[in-house]
CSV table of C-alpha atoms in Angstrom, one decimal:
chain,number,residue,atom,x,y,z
A,1,MET,CA,-8.2,30.8,24.5
A,2,GLU,CA,-6.6,31.4,20.9
A,3,GLN,CA,-6.5,28.5,18.7
A,4,ARG,CA,-3.2,27.7,17.1
A,5,SER,CA,-3.3,26.7,13.6
A,6,ILE,CA,-2.0,23.2,12.3
A,7,ASP,CA,-0.4,22.7,9.4
A,8,ILE,CA,-1.3,19.8,6.8
A,9,GLN,CA,0.8,18.4,4.1
A,10,VAL,CA,-0.8,16.5,1.1
A,11,TYR,CA,2.3,14.8,-0.3
A,12,GLY,CA,1.7,13.2,-3.7
A,13,ALA,CA,2.6,13.2,-7.8
A,14,GLU,CA,1.3,14.2,-11.0
A,15,GLN,CA,1.0,10.4,-12.1
A,16,ILE,CA,-1.7,8.8,-10.0
A,17,CYS,CA,-0.5,6.0,-7.8
A,18,ALA,CA,-0.6,2.3,-9.5
A,19,SER,CA,-2.4,1.0,-6.4
A,20,CYS,CA,-4.8,4.0,-6.7
A,21,VAL,CA,-6.2,3.7,-10.2
A,22,ASN,CA,-9.5,5.3,-10.3
A,23,LEU,CA,-9.1,7.7,-7.3
A,24,PRO,CA,-8.6,11.6,-7.5
A,25,SER,CA,-5.0,12.8,-8.4
A,26,SER,CA,-3.0,14.1,-5.5
A,27,LYS,CA,-3.7,17.8,-6.1
A,28,ASP,CA,-7.3,17.0,-6.6
A,29,THR,CA,-7.4,15.3,-3.5
A,30,CYS,CA,-5.9,18.0,-1.6
A,31,GLU,CA,-8.3,21.0,-3.2
A,32,TRP,CA,-10.8,18.6,-2.1
A,33,LEU,CA,-9.7,18.2,1.2
A,34,GLU,CA,-9.1,22.1,2.0
A,35,SER,CA,-12.5,23.2,0.9
A,36,ALA,CA,-14.1,20.1,2.9
A,37,LEU,CA,-12.1,21.4,6.2
A,38,GLN,CA,-13.1,25.1,5.6
A,39,ARG,CA,-16.5,23.7,6.0
A,40,LYS,CA,-16.2,21.6,8.7
A,41,PHE,CA,-14.1,23.8,10.5
A,42,PRO,CA,-15.1,27.4,9.8
A,43,ASN,CA,-13.3,30.3,11.2
A,44,GLN,CA,-10.7,28.2,12.5
A,45,PRO,CA,-6.9,28.5,11.3
A,46,PHE,CA,-5.3,25.6,9.6
A,47,SER,CA,-2.8,25.6,6.2
A,48,ILE,CA,-2.7,22.9,3.8
A,49,THR,CA,0.0,22.8,1.3
A,50,TYR,CA,0.4,20.3,-1.3
A,51,ILE,CA,3.6,18.7,-1.8
A,52,ASP,CA,5.1,17.0,-5.2
A,53,ILE,CA,7.1,14.0,-4.3
A,54,HIS,CA,9.0,14.1,-7.1
A,55,HIS,CA,9.9,18.3,-7.0
A,56,PRO,CA,9.7,18.8,-3.3
A,57,PRO,CA,10.2,22.4,-1.8
A,58,ALA,CA,13.5,23.7,-0.7
A,59,SER,CA,12.5,22.6,2.9
A,60,ALA,CA,15.0,19.6,4.4
A,61,LYS,CA,11.9,17.9,6.1
A,62,GLU,CA,10.2,17.9,3.1
A,63,ARG,CA,12.5,16.7,1.0
A,64,GLU,CA,13.3,14.1,3.6
A,65,PHE,CA,9.4,13.0,3.7
A,66,SER,CA,9.2,13.0,0.0
A,67,LEU,CA,12.2,10.5,-0.5
A,68,LYS,CA,10.5,8.3,2.4
A,69,VAL,CA,7.5,8.2,0.2
A,70,ILE,CA,9.2,7.0,-2.9
A,71,GLU,CA,11.9,4.7,-1.2
A,72,GLU,CA,9.0,3.3,1.3
A,73,ASP,CA,6.5,3.2,-1.5
A,74,LEU,CA,3.9,4.4,0.2
A,75,PHE,CA,0.7,5.3,-1.0
A,76,TYR,CA,-0.2,8.7,-2.1
A,77,PRO,CA,-1.8,10.9,-1.9
A,78,LEU,CA,-0.4,11.1,1.9
A,79,VAL,CA,-1.8,13.3,4.7
A,80,LEU,CA,0.6,14.2,7.1
A,81,ILE,CA,-0.8,16.6,10.2
A,82,GLU,CA,1.7,17.4,12.8
A,83,ASP,CA,4.2,14.9,11.8
A,84,GLU,CA,1.8,12.2,11.8
A,85,ILE,CA,0.6,10.1,8.7
A,86,VAL,CA,-3.2,10.3,8.8
A,87,ALA,CA,-4.4,9.1,5.9
A,88,GLU,CA,-2.5,6.9,2.8
A,89,GLY,CA,-3.8,6.8,-0.7
A,90,ASN,CA,-7.8,6.8,-0.5
A,91,VAL,CA,-8.3,9.3,1.9
A,92,ARG,CA,-11.2,9.4,4.0
A,93,LEU,CA,-12.4,12.6,5.1
A,94,LYS,CA,-13.7,11.3,8.7
A,95,THR,CA,-9.9,10.4,9.5
A,96,VAL,CA,-8.9,13.9,8.7
A,97,VAL,CA,-11.5,15.2,10.6
A,98,ASP,CA,-11.0,13.0,13.6
A,99,LYS,CA,-7.3,14.1,13.7
A,100,MET,CA,-8.3,17.7,13.6
A,101,ILE,CA,-10.7,17.0,16.7
A,102,GLN,CA,-7.9,15.7,18.6
A,103,CYS,CA,-6.0,18.9,17.8
A,104,GLY,CA,-8.4,20.8,19.3
A,105,TYR,CA,-10.6,21.6,16.4
A,106,LYS,CA,-14.3,21.9,16.9
A,107,GLN,CA,-16.6,20.9,14.1
A,108,GLU,CA,-19.3,22.7,12.9
A,109,THR,CA,-22.8,21.5,12.4
A,110,LEU,CA,-25.5,22.9,10.1
């Protein structure tokens, strides 16, 4: 059985969230998360995309969610998997990994 690939979006901004001082930037979090997930789930397909809430791409869905992050004062970086908010502000790897396991991913152990 072939595993489907999930899409992970990391919403954020260049400026660090006021409530998240001393945490990595949204873009740094996205890069860290991608690297960590590739190690946890090698040879298992997924895509991870960074979306700047102040300069979202042309997709209406991503523009709409970016506006929601701003209007509702959600903490960023904000991680969205399968249209569900999985992490907000201080992203914990375990939370994201648990969601991926729920989506059918198998964690590799060394």
